[in-house]
Every structure is written in structure tokens, then in C-alpha cells.
CSV table of C-alpha atoms in Angstrom, one decimal:
chain,number,residue,atom,x,y,z
P,1071,UNK,CA,-34.7,-67.4,17.7
P,1072,UNK,CA,-31.5,-68.8,19.2
P,1073,UNK,CA,-30.6,-65.5,20.9
P,1074,UNK,CA,-34.1,-65.3,22.3
P,1075,UNK,CA,-33.8,-68.8,23.7
P,1076,UNK,CA,-30.5,-68.0,25.2
P,1077,UNK,CA,-31.8,-64.9,26.9
P,1078,UNK,CA,-35.0,-66.6,28.3
P,1079,UNK,CA,-33.0,-69.4,29.9
P,1080,UNK,CA,-32.7,-69.2,33.7
P,1081,UNK,CA,-30.3,-71.0,36.1
P,1082,UNK,CA,-32.2,-73.2,38.6
P,1083,UNK,CA,-30.7,-74.8,41.7
P,1084,UNK,CA,-32.3,-78.2,42.6
P,1085,UNK,CA,-32.1,-80.9,45.3
P,1086,UNK,CA,-33.5,-84.4,45.1
P,1087,UNK,CA,-32.9,-88.2,45.3
P,1088,UNK,CA,-31.5,-90.5,42.6
P,1089,UNK,CA,-32.5,-94.1,41.8
P,1090,UNK,CA,-30.5,-95.5,44.7
P,1091,UNK,CA,-32.1,-93.1,47.2
P,1092,UNK,CA,-29.0,-90.9,47.5
P,1093,UNK,CA,-29.4,-87.2,48.0
P,1094,UNK,CA,-28.1,-85.2,45.1
P,1095,UNK,CA,-28.1,-81.5,44.1
P,1096,UNK,CA,-27.0,-79.4,41.2
P,1097,UNK,CA,-27.8,-76.7,38.7
P,1098,UNK,CA,-29.7,-76.7,35.4
P,1099,UNK,CA,-30.4,-74.1,32.7
P,1100,UNK,CA,-33.9,-74.0,31.4
P,1101,UNK,CA,-36.7,-71.6,30.4
P,1102,UNK,CA,-39.0,-72.7,33.3
P,1103,UNK,CA,-39.3,-75.0,36.3
P,1104,UNK,CA,-41.4,-77.6,34.5
P,1105,UNK,CA,-38.6,-78.3,32.0
P,1106,UNK,CA,-36.1,-78.8,34.8
P,1107,UNK,CA,-38.5,-81.3,36.6
P,1108,UNK,CA,-38.9,-83.2,33.3
P,1109,UNK,CA,-35.2,-83.3,32.6
P,1110,UNK,CA,-34.4,-84.5,36.2
P,1111,UNK,CA,-37.0,-87.3,36.0
P,1112,UNK,CA,-35.5,-88.4,32.7
P,1113,UNK,CA,-32.2,-88.8,34.6
P,1114,UNK,CA,-33.9,-90.8,37.3
P,1115,UNK,CA,-33.9,-88.0,39.9
P,1116,UNK,CA,-36.9,-87.2,42.0
P,1117,UNK,CA,-36.6,-83.4,42.8
P,1118,UNK,CA,-37.5,-82.2,46.3
P,1119,UNK,CA,-36.7,-78.6,45.8
P,1120,UNK,CA,-36.2,-76.3,42.7
P,1121,UNK,CA,-35.5,-72.6,42.9
P,1122,UNK,CA,-34.2,-69.9,40.6
P,1123,UNK,CA,-30.6,-68.7,41.2
P,1124,UNK,CA,-30.8,-65.0,42.4
P,1125,UNK,CA,-27.3,-64.3,43.5
P,1126,UNK,CA,-26.1,-60.8,42.8
P,1127,UNK,CA,-23.2,-61.8,40.6
P,1128,UNK,CA,-25.6,-63.8,38.3
P,1129,UNK,CA,-27.5,-60.8,36.9
P,1130,UNK,CA,-25.8,-61.1,33.5
P,1131,UNK,CA,-23.3,-58.3,34.3
P,1132,UNK,CA,-20.3,-60.7,34.1
P,1133,UNK,CA,-18.4,-60.4,30.9
P,1134,UNK,CA,-17.2,-63.4,28.8
P,1135,UNK,CA,-13.4,-63.3,28.5
P,1136,UNK,CA,-11.3,-65.0,25.9
P,1137,UNK,CA,-10.0,-67.2,28.7
P,1138,UNK,CA,-13.6,-68.5,29.2
P,1139,UNK,CA,-13.8,-69.4,25.5
P,1140,UNK,CA,-10.5,-71.3,25.8
P,1141,UNK,CA,-11.7,-73.2,28.8
P,1142,UNK,CA,-15.0,-74.0,27.1
P,1143,UNK,CA,-13.1,-75.4,24.1
P,1144,UNK,CA,-10.9,-77.5,26.3
P,1145,UNK,CA,-13.8,-78.9,28.3
P,1146,UNK,CA,-15.9,-79.6,25.2
P,1147,UNK,CA,-13.0,-81.5,23.6
P,1148,UNK,CA,-12.3,-83.5,26.8
P,1149,UNK,CA,-16.0,-84.5,27.1
P,1150,UNK,CA,-16.3,-85.5,23.4
P,1151,UNK,CA,-13.2,-87.5,23.8
P,1152,UNK,CA,-14.8,-89.3,26.8
P,1153,UNK,CA,-17.7,-90.3,24.6
P,1154,UNK,CA,-20.2,-87.8,26.1
P,1155,UNK,CA,-22.9,-86.7,23.5
P,1156,UNK,CA,-22.6,-83.1,22.4
P,1157,UNK,CA,-25.8,-81.8,24.0
P,1158,UNK,CA,-25.1,-83.5,27.3
P,1159,UNK,CA,-21.6,-82.0,27.3
P,1160,UNK,CA,-23.1,-78.5,26.9
P,1161,UNK,CA,-25.4,-79.2,29.9
P,1162,UNK,CA,-22.5,-80.3,32.1
P,1163,UNK,CA,-20.2,-77.4,31.1
P,1164,UNK,CA,-23.0,-74.8,31.6
P,1165,UNK,CA,-24.0,-76.2,35.0
P,1166,UNK,CA,-20.4,-76.1,36.2
P,1167,UNK,CA,-19.6,-72.6,35.0
P,1168,UNK,CA,-19.8,-69.7,37.5
P,1169,UNK,CA,-20.1,-67.0,34.9
P,1170,UNK,CA,-23.8,-66.5,34.2
P,1171,UNK,CA,-23.2,-64.8,30.9
P,1172,UNK,CA,-21.2,-67.9,29.8
P,1173,UNK,CA,-24.0,-70.2,31.0
P,1174,UNK,CA,-26.5,-68.2,28.9
P,1175,UNK,CA,-24.2,-68.4,25.8
P,1176,UNK,CA,-23.7,-72.2,26.1
P,1177,UNK,CA,-27.5,-72.6,26.7
P,1178,UNK,CA,-28.2,-70.6,23.5
P,1179,UNK,CA,-25.7,-72.8,21.5
P,1180,UNK,CA,-27.2,-76.0,23.0
P,1181,UNK,CA,-30.7,-74.8,22.0
P,1182,UNK,CA,-29.5,-74.3,18.3
P,1183,UNK,CA,-27.8,-77.7,18.2
P,1184,UNK,CA,-30.9,-79.4,19.6
P,1185,UNK,CA,-32.9,-77.7,16.9
P,1186,UNK,CA,-30.8,-79.4,14.2
P,1187,UNK,CA,-28.1,-76.8,13.6
P,1188,UNK,CA,-24.5,-77.8,13.1
P,1189,UNK,CA,-22.1,-76.7,15.9
P,1190,UNK,CA,-20.2,-74.4,13.5
P,1191,UNK,CA,-23.5,-72.8,12.5
P,1192,UNK,CA,-24.6,-72.3,16.1
P,1193,UNK,CA,-21.2,-70.8,17.0
P,1194,UNK,CA,-21.3,-68.4,14.0
P,1195,UNK,CA,-24.4,-66.7,15.5
P,1196,UNK,CA,-22.2,-65.4,18.4
P,1197,UNK,CA,-19.3,-63.8,16.4
P,1198,UNK,CA,-18.5,-61.5,19.4
P,1199,UNK,CA,-17.1,-64.6,21.1
P,1200,UNK,CA,-16.4,-67.0,18.3
P,1201,UNK,CA,-14.4,-65.5,15.4
P,1202,UNK,CA,-14.2,-66.8,11.8
P,1203,UNK,CA,-11.1,-68.8,12.7
P,1204,UNK,CA,-12.9,-70.6,15.5
P,1205,UNK,CA,-16.0,-71.3,13.4
P,1206,UNK,CA,-13.9,-72.4,10.3
P,1207,UNK,CA,-11.9,-74.9,12.4
P,1208,UNK,CA,-15.1,-76.3,14.1
P,1209,UNK,CA,-16.7,-76.7,10.6
P,1210,UNK,CA,-13.6,-78.5,9.3
P,1211,UNK,CA,-13.7,-80.8,12.3
P,1212,UNK,CA,-17.4,-81.6,11.8
P,1213,UNK,CA,-16.9,-82.3,8.1
P,1214,UNK,CA,-13.8,-84.5,8.8
P,1215,UNK,CA,-15.4,-86.3,11.7
P,1216,UNK,CA,-12.6,-85.1,14.0
P,1217,UNK,CA,-14.4,-82.4,16.1
P,1218,UNK,CA,-12.6,-83.5,19.3
P,1219,UNK,CA,-9.2,-83.1,17.7
P,1220,UNK,CA,-10.0,-79.7,16.2
P,1221,UNK,CA,-11.4,-78.5,19.5
P,1222,UNK,CA,-8.1,-79.5,21.2
P,1223,UNK,CA,-6.2,-77.5,18.6
P,1224,UNK,CA,-8.5,-74.5,19.2
P,1225,UNK,CA,-8.1,-74.7,22.9
P,1226,UNK,CA,-4.3,-74.9,22.6
P,1227,UNK,CA,-4.3,-72.1,20.1
P,1228,UNK,CA,-6.5,-69.9,22.4
P,1229,UNK,CA,-4.4,-70.7,25.5
P,1230,UNK,CA,-1.1,-69.8,23.8
P,1231,UNK,CA,-2.3,-66.6,22.1
P,1232,UNK,CA,-3.9,-65.4,25.4
P,1233,UNK,CA,-0.6,-66.2,27.2
P,1234,UNK,CA,1.2,-63.9,24.8
P,1235,UNK,CA,-1.4,-61.1,25.3
P,1236,UNK,CA,-1.2,-61.4,29.1
P,1237,UNK,CA,2.6,-61.3,28.9
P,1238,UNK,CA,2.6,-58.1,26.9
P,1239,UNK,CA,-0.2,-56.5,29.1
P,1240,UNK,CA,1.9,-57.3,32.2
P,1241,UNK,CA,5.0,-55.7,30.6
P,1242,UNK,CA,3.1,-52.5,29.8
P,1243,UNK,CA,0.6,-52.3,32.7
P,1244,UNK,CA,3.2,-52.4,35.6
P,1245,UNK,CA,5.3,-49.4,34.5
P,1246,UNK,CA,2.2,-47.5,33.3
P,1247,UNK,CA,0.5,-48.0,36.8
P,1248,UNK,CA,3.7,-46.8,38.6
P,1249,UNK,CA,3.9,-43.7,36.4
P,1250,UNK,CA,0.3,-42.9,36.9
P,1251,UNK,CA,0.7,-43.3,40.7
P,1252,UNK,CA,3.8,-41.0,40.6
P,1253,UNK,CA,1.9,-38.5,38.6
P,1254,UNK,CA,-1.1,-38.5,41.0
P,1255,UNK,CA,1.2,-38.1,44.0
P,1256,UNK,CA,3.0,-35.2,42.3
P,1257,UNK,CA,-0.3,-33.4,41.6
P,1258,UNK,CA,-1.4,-33.9,45.2
P,1259,UNK,CA,1.9,-32.5,46.5
P,1260,UNK,CA,1.7,-29.5,44.2
P,1261,UNK,CA,-2.0,-28.7,45.0
P,1262,UNK,CA,-2.1,-29.4,48.7
P,1263,UNK,CA,1.4,-29.5,50.2
P,1264,UNK,CA,3.4,-26.8,48.3
P,1265,UNK,CA,0.9,-24.0,49.3
P,1266,UNK,CA,1.7,-24.6,53.0
P,1267,UNK,CA,5.4,-24.0,52.2
P,1268,UNK,CA,4.5,-21.0,50.1
P,1269,UNK,CA,2.8,-19.4,53.1
P,1270,UNK,CA,5.8,-20.1,55.2
P,1271,UNK,CA,8.2,-18.6,52.7
P,1272,UNK,CA,6.3,-15.4,52.4
P,1273,UNK,CA,7.5,-14.4,55.9
P,1274,UNK,CA,11.2,-14.9,55.0
P,1275,UNK,CA,11.6,-11.5,53.4
P,1276,UNK,CA,14.2,-12.9,51.0
P,1277,UNK,CA,14.3,-14.0,47.4
P,1278,UNK,CA,13.6,-17.7,46.9
P,1279,UNK,CA,15.9,-20.0,44.9
P,1280,UNK,CA,15.0,-20.3,41.2
P,1281,UNK,CA,14.1,-24.0,41.5
P,1282,UNK,CA,11.8,-23.3,44.5
P,1283,UNK,CA,10.2,-20.4,42.7
P,1284,UNK,CA,9.5,-22.6,39.6
P,1285,UNK,CA,7.8,-25.3,41.7
P,1286,UNK,CA,5.7,-22.7,43.5
P,1287,UNK,CA,4.7,-21.1,40.2
P,1288,UNK,CA,3.7,-24.5,38.9
P,1289,UNK,CA,1.6,-25.1,42.0
P,1290,UNK,CA,-0.2,-21.8,41.5
P,1291,UNK,CA,-0.8,-22.6,37.9
P,1292,UNK,CA,-2.3,-26.0,38.7
P,1293,UNK,CA,-4.6,-24.5,41.4
P,1294,UNK,CA,-5.8,-21.8,39.1
P,1295,UNK,CA,-6.0,-23.7,35.8
P,1296,UNK,CA,-6.3,-27.3,37.1
P,1297,UNK,CA,-9.9,-27.8,36.1
P,1298,UNK,CA,-9.3,-26.6,32.6
P,1299,UNK,CA,-6.3,-28.9,32.3
P,1300,UNK,CA,-8.3,-31.9,33.7
P,1301,UNK,CA,-11.2,-31.3,31.3
P,1302,UNK,CA,-9.0,-30.7,28.3
P,1303,UNK,CA,-6.9,-33.8,29.1
P,1304,UNK,CA,-10.0,-36.0,29.6
P,1305,UNK,CA,-11.5,-34.8,26.4
P,1306,UNK,CA,-8.2,-35.5,24.5
P,1307,UNK,CA,-7.9,-39.0,25.9
P,1308,UNK,CA,-11.6,-39.7,25.1
P,1309,UNK,CA,-11.1,-38.4,21.5
P,1310,UNK,CA,-8.0,-40.4,21.1
P,1311,UNK,CA,-9.6,-43.7,22.1
P,1312,UNK,CA,-12.8,-42.9,20.2
P,1313,UNK,CA,-11.0,-42.4,16.9
P,1314,UNK,CA,-8.6,-45.3,17.6
P,1315,UNK,CA,-11.5,-47.6,17.9
P,1316,UNK,CA,-13.3,-46.3,14.8
P,1317,UNK,CA,-10.6,-45.1,12.4
P,1318,UNK,CA,-8.6,-47.8,10.6
P,1319,UNK,CA,-6.2,-45.1,9.4
P,1320,UNK,CA,-5.5,-44.0,13.0
P,1321,UNK,CA,-5.0,-47.5,14.2
P,1322,UNK,CA,-2.6,-48.1,11.3
P,1323,UNK,CA,-0.6,-45.0,12.4
P,1324,UNK,CA,-0.5,-46.0,16.0
P,1325,UNK,CA,0.4,-49.7,15.3
P,1326,UNK,CA,3.2,-48.6,12.9
P,1327,UNK,CA,4.5,-46.1,15.5
P,1328,UNK,CA,4.5,-48.7,18.3
P,1329,UNK,CA,6.4,-51.2,16.2
P,1330,UNK,CA,9.2,-48.5,15.8
P,1331,UNK,CA,9.4,-47.8,19.5
P,1332,UNK,CA,12.6,-49.0,21.2
P,1333,UNK,CA,12.4,-52.3,23.1
P,1334,UNK,CA,8.5,-52.3,23.2
P,1335,UNK,CA,8.3,-52.3,19.4
P,1336,UNK,CA,10.5,-55.4,19.2
P,1337,UNK,CA,8.3,-57.3,21.6
P,1338,UNK,CA,5.1,-56.3,19.7
P,1339,UNK,CA,6.7,-57.4,16.4
P,1340,UNK,CA,7.7,-60.8,17.9
P,1341,UNK,CA,4.2,-61.2,19.4
P,1342,UNK,CA,2.6,-60.5,16.0
P,1343,UNK,CA,4.8,-63.0,14.2
P,1344,UNK,CA,4.1,-65.6,16.9
P,1345,UNK,CA,0.3,-65.2,16.5
P,1346,UNK,CA,0.7,-65.3,12.7
P,1347,UNK,CA,2.7,-68.5,12.8
P,1348,UNK,CA,0.5,-70.1,15.5
P,1349,UNK,CA,-2.7,-69.3,13.6
P,1350,UNK,CA,-1.3,-70.5,10.3
P,1351,UNK,CA,-0.2,-73.7,11.8
P,1352,UNK,CA,-3.5,-74.4,13.5
P,1353,UNK,CA,-5.6,-73.6,10.3
P,1354,UNK,CA,-3.3,-75.5,7.9
P,1355,UNK,CA,-3.2,-78.6,10.1
P,1356,UNK,CA,-7.0,-78.6,10.2
P,1357,UNK,CA,-7.0,-78.9,6.4
P,1358,UNK,CA,-8.2,-75.3,5.7
P,1359,UNK,CA,-7.0,-74.1,2.3
P,1360,UNK,CA,-4.1,-71.7,2.5
P,1361,UNK,CA,-5.9,-68.7,0.9
P,1362,UNK,CA,-8.9,-69.1,3.2
P,1363,UNK,CA,-6.5,-69.7,6.2
P,1364,UNK,CA,-4.7,-66.4,5.5
P,1365,UNK,CA,-8.0,-64.5,5.7
P,1366,UNK,CA,-8.3,-65.7,9.4
P,1367,UNK,CA,-4.6,-65.3,10.0
P,1368,UNK,CA,-4.7,-61.6,9.1
P,1369,UNK,CA,-7.2,-60.8,11.8
P,1370,UNK,CA,-5.4,-62.9,14.4
P,1371,UNK,CA,-2.1,-61.0,14.2
P,1372,UNK,CA,-3.3,-58.3,16.6
P,1373,UNK,CA,-1.6,-55.5,14.7
P,1374,UNK,CA,-3.1,-53.7,11.7
P,1375,UNK,CA,0.2,-53.3,10.0
P,1376,UNK,CA,0.7,-57.1,9.9
P,1377,UNK,CA,-3.0,-57.6,9.1
P,1378,UNK,CA,-2.7,-55.5,6.0
P,1379,UNK,CA,0.5,-57.3,5.1
P,1380,UNK,CA,-1.1,-60.8,5.4
P,1381,UNK,CA,-4.1,-59.7,3.3
P,1382,UNK,CA,-1.6,-58.6,0.6
P,1383,UNK,CA,0.0,-62.0,0.9
P,1384,UNK,CA,-3.4,-63.6,0.4
P,1385,UNK,CA,-4.0,-61.8,-2.8
P,1386,UNK,CA,-0.5,-62.7,-4.1
P,1387,UNK,CA,-0.9,-66.4,-3.1
P,1388,UNK,CA,-4.3,-66.4,-4.9
P,1389,UNK,CA,-2.5,-65.4,-8.1
P,1390,UNK,CA,-0.1,-68.3,-7.8
P,1391,UNK,CA,2.8,-66.9,-5.9
P,1392,UNK,CA,4.5,-68.9,-3.2
P,1393,UNK,CA,3.8,-68.1,0.4
P,1394,UNK,CA,7.6,-67.6,1.1
P,1395,UNK,CA,7.9,-65.0,-1.7
P,1396,UNK,CA,4.7,-63.1,-0.6
P,1397,UNK,CA,6.0,-63.0,3.0
P,1398,UNK,CA,9.4,-61.6,1.7
P,1399,UNK,CA,7.6,-58.9,-0.3
P,1400,UNK,CA,5.9,-57.5,2.8
P,1401,UNK,CA,9.2,-56.7,4.5
P,1402,UNK,CA,7.6,-57.5,7.8
P,1403,UNK,CA,9.1,-60.9,8.5
P,1404,UNK,CA,12.7,-61.7,9.5
P,1405,UNK,CA,14.7,-63.8,7.1
P,1406,UNK,CA,14.7,-66.7,9.5
P,1407,UNK,CA,10.9,-66.9,9.5
P,1408,UNK,CA,10.8,-66.7,5.7
P,1409,UNK,CA,13.3,-69.4,5.3
P,1410,UNK,CA,11.5,-71.8,7.8
P,1411,UNK,CA,8.2,-71.2,6.0
P,1412,UNK,CA,10.0,-71.9,2.6
P,1413,UNK,CA,11.3,-75.2,4.0
P,1414,UNK,CA,7.8,-76.1,5.2
P,1415,UNK,CA,6.4,-75.3,1.8
P,1416,UNK,CA,9.0,-77.4,0.0
P,1417,UNK,CA,8.7,-80.4,2.4
P,1418,UNK,CA,4.9,-80.3,2.7
P,1419,UNK,CA,5.1,-79.7,6.4
P,1420,UNK,CA,4.0,-76.1,6.5
P,1421,UNK,CA,1.9,-76.6,9.7
P,1422,UNK,CA,4.9,-78.2,11.6
P,1423,UNK,CA,7.4,-75.4,10.5
P,1424,UNK,CA,4.8,-72.7,11.4
P,1425,UNK,CA,4.4,-74.3,14.8
P,1426,UNK,CA,8.2,-74.3,15.4
P,1427,UNK,CA,8.3,-70.6,14.4
P,1428,UNK,CA,5.4,-69.9,16.8
P,1429,UNK,CA,7.2,-71.8,19.7
P,1430,UNK,CA,10.4,-69.9,19.1
P,1431,UNK,CA,8.9,-66.5,19.0
P,1432,UNK,CA,6.5,-67.2,22.0
P,1433,UNK,CA,9.6,-68.1,24.1
P,1434,UNK,CA,11.4,-65.1,22.7
P,1435,UNK,CA,8.5,-62.8,23.8
P,1436,UNK,CA,8.6,-64.4,27.3
P,1437,UNK,CA,12.3,-63.7,27.7
P,1438,UNK,CA,12.0,-60.2,26.3
P,1439,UNK,CA,9.2,-59.4,28.7
P,1440,UNK,CA,11.1,-60.7,31.7
P,1441,UNK,CA,14.2,-58.7,30.6
P,1442,UNK,CA,12.0,-55.6,30.1
P,1443,UNK,CA,10.6,-55.9,33.6
P,1444,UNK,CA,14.1,-56.2,35.1
P,1445,UNK,CA,15.2,-53.2,33.1
P,1446,UNK,CA,12.2,-51.0,33.9
P,1447,UNK,CA,12.2,-51.5,37.7
P,1448,UNK,CA,15.3,-49.3,38.4
P,1449,UNK,CA,14.2,-46.8,35.8
P,1450,UNK,CA,10.8,-46.5,37.5
P,1451,UNK,CA,12.4,-46.0,40.9
P,1452,UNK,CA,14.6,-43.3,39.4
P,1453,UNK,CA,11.6,-41.5,37.9
P,1454,UNK,CA,9.8,-41.6,41.3
P,1455,UNK,CA,12.9,-40.4,43.1
P,1456,UNK,CA,13.3,-37.4,40.7
P,1457,UNK,CA,9.6,-36.4,40.9
P,1458,UNK,CA,9.0,-36.7,44.6
P,1459,UNK,CA,12.6,-36.0,45.7
P,1460,UNK,CA,12.8,-32.9,43.4
P,1461,UNK,CA,9.7,-31.4,45.1
P,1462,UNK,CA,11.1,-32.1,48.5
P,1463,UNK,CA,14.5,-30.5,47.7
P,1464,UNK,CA,12.7,-27.5,46.1
P,1465,UNK,CA,10.8,-26.8,49.3
P,1466,UNK,CA,13.8,-27.3,51.6
P,1467,UNK,CA,16.3,-25.2,49.6
P,1468,UNK,CA,15.2,-21.9,51.1
P,1469,UNK,CA,15.5,-23.4,54.6
P,1470,UNK,CA,19.0,-24.7,53.8
P,1471,UNK,CA,19.9,-21.2,52.4
P,1472,UNK,CA,18.7,-19.4,55.5
P,1473,UNK,CA,20.6,-21.9,57.7
P,1474,UNK,CA,23.8,-21.1,55.8
P,1475,UNK,CA,23.3,-17.4,56.2
P,1476,UNK,CA,22.8,-17.7,59.9
């Protein structure tokens, strides 16, 4: 029922006058115009015009991003801290959001809460956007009467984990984009430019240098077999991502392989440890039992190798083993991290020590990404120079040779 309510809600734009006679305008989410009129009158506003929002970008095509959920958490925590009732806070947030999909999601949650559901229960119906960690923390906040505080922790957690993800994406996307551009430029030169030189060289009546002959042969091969290569390559890429998404064994192989890569592997390992420590700190500080917390921590690491490791830790902790020892048994955590967690366990400040580990590794990831970017720039320029410069040299070698003979 909640999902249907969320889907049927529509965004209405309205104008009117308030109790003091001032002209006001705004947006409201409702299933029909009559509900909007009734809600405005309840607020002391006399509507003069109400119409449905029909802008192109509000057709429901916009996607909800993790950053939207982080902002939603922060806004909700701020409004609850200001003493605004929960349902009214939903209305304000939904009205001020430009993403129509997010507006519909908030409207659906608001509808469930108005129907008597707890906030955690309403969020759990939308697991695509609110994972178990989010729901468990909200539930803990509701039970302890500290929802505002827990939402602040969730917002901070989401912002920090998204910052790490964006840093890693930035480190990987830039060189990947440059290499793709270099590859495309090389293909264009081989298919469209090299044949013009090939026609020119046919009138020379002399043998071509080996390097030039090799480039011309490669150009002919691409022109003759290019479609087969493109189709085969596309099919291979599609198959790779298809099985990567659906096969846990393949994801484990890929994640393990990436962790062993030079430079990149170290960054991914530090990012996984940072997410582990940040999630553990957030869950434990909210009063979630350690065994239950580790269940959510496992899924938040972002790497299936660490996910499996944390799940093994959960089983060991459930049998009475200390967290420090179970971490050491996995072989996935540096000694410094294990020792800091051990200190946290012994002193009863596991959440604080985990937060310090997270801060350290988040900063370490930032520095590593910055260093990687500085290191990759000259390497990328060298690759571009070798690819494009090599083709140019191959085409001009016969001309240089003929000039030398003359």
C-alpha cells in the first residue's frame, strides 16, 4: 500500500495569500488537488492557483543517488533538532527537493508514518535506498528516543563513505578516460588516415620500413576484421559485467585480484578498512550489539573479500572470541588496526578507537589518491605520445628514407 501511495502522489505548484494578506507560493506533494487545497487552508493559506508540475525532468526518470540519501538524513536530523514534527519535516524536505524520484520516495515514507508505522519500518520498505545499517540505526534511535542524534550519525557516516567512493572513482576514472580517448584516436588514425598514406606509398616503387609495414598491415586488418573485433569485444565486456553482477565467485576473484594490484590495490585495501572502521564505530556508538553490527559492517566494506572476512569474524565473536583475535585471524587487517581495536575493547571505547582508525585511513586514502593522480599524469602523457607519435613516425619514415636517398 505504501508503494502505491508513493507512486500516485503528484507534485503541485500553488500560489495564494496567507493570513496577513501576503502573496505566497510553493510546492506540495499529494494524490489530488483537493488534498492540496485542504492542506493549504489548514495552514491559513487561501490558494488562488494550483497546477500539476509537468516539467520534463520531473517524469520520474531522475535516479536517487547515495548523496541524496545523505542530504535527506542531514535535513531530517536538522529539522527534528529544531523541534519540527516528523511528518511536517517530510513535507518541507520533499517540497524543497528538485529530484522528483526523491520527492516520491519521501512522500511514500510520509504516508506510511502518517498511517502509524515507525520510521524504521517505513524506511525498510525501500531497501534499494535504505540498507539494513540505515534501518537498524534509525530503529535504535527511535527506541532510545534519540532519533535526531542517530540521524546526524547516519548523515556523517554517509557523507564520509561517499567521499571515499568519489575519491577512488576520481583516481580510476581520469586515467581510464584518457586511455579510452587515446585508444579511439588510434583506431580513427588506423582506419581513416593510414589508408591515405598507404595509397601514397604504393607509387614509391621501394620497400617500406618494417615499422611502417607493420602499421599498414594493422590498419588493413582493422578495416577488414573491425566489425568482428567490435562485436566480439562488446560481447566479452557485456559477459564480464553480467557475470560480475550475478556471480559471487567471480566478484570474489575480481576483488581479490584488484587488492593485489600495485598502487591501486593498496588504495582499495585502505578504503575497505576505512569503511569497516567507520561503520563499526557508527553502529557501536548507537548501541547496536556487536554481533548484529558486524552483519551490517560486512556489507558496508565494499569489497567481497573483506565482506567474507567480517562474516567469519561475526561467527567467531558469536562463539565468544574477542573481536581483536577474530580480526587477526582473517589476515586482512594491518597490525596497527588490530592493536587499536584491542585497546578499544579493553578500555570500553571501541566506537572511539574505530572512529580514529577510520579518520586515519580516510586521510590516508585522500593522500594516496592525490599521489596517484600526480604519478599517473606523466605516465598518461607518455602513453599518448607513444601511441600517436608512433603512428606519425611510421608514416613519415618512408619519406625520410626517400629524402636521404635523394
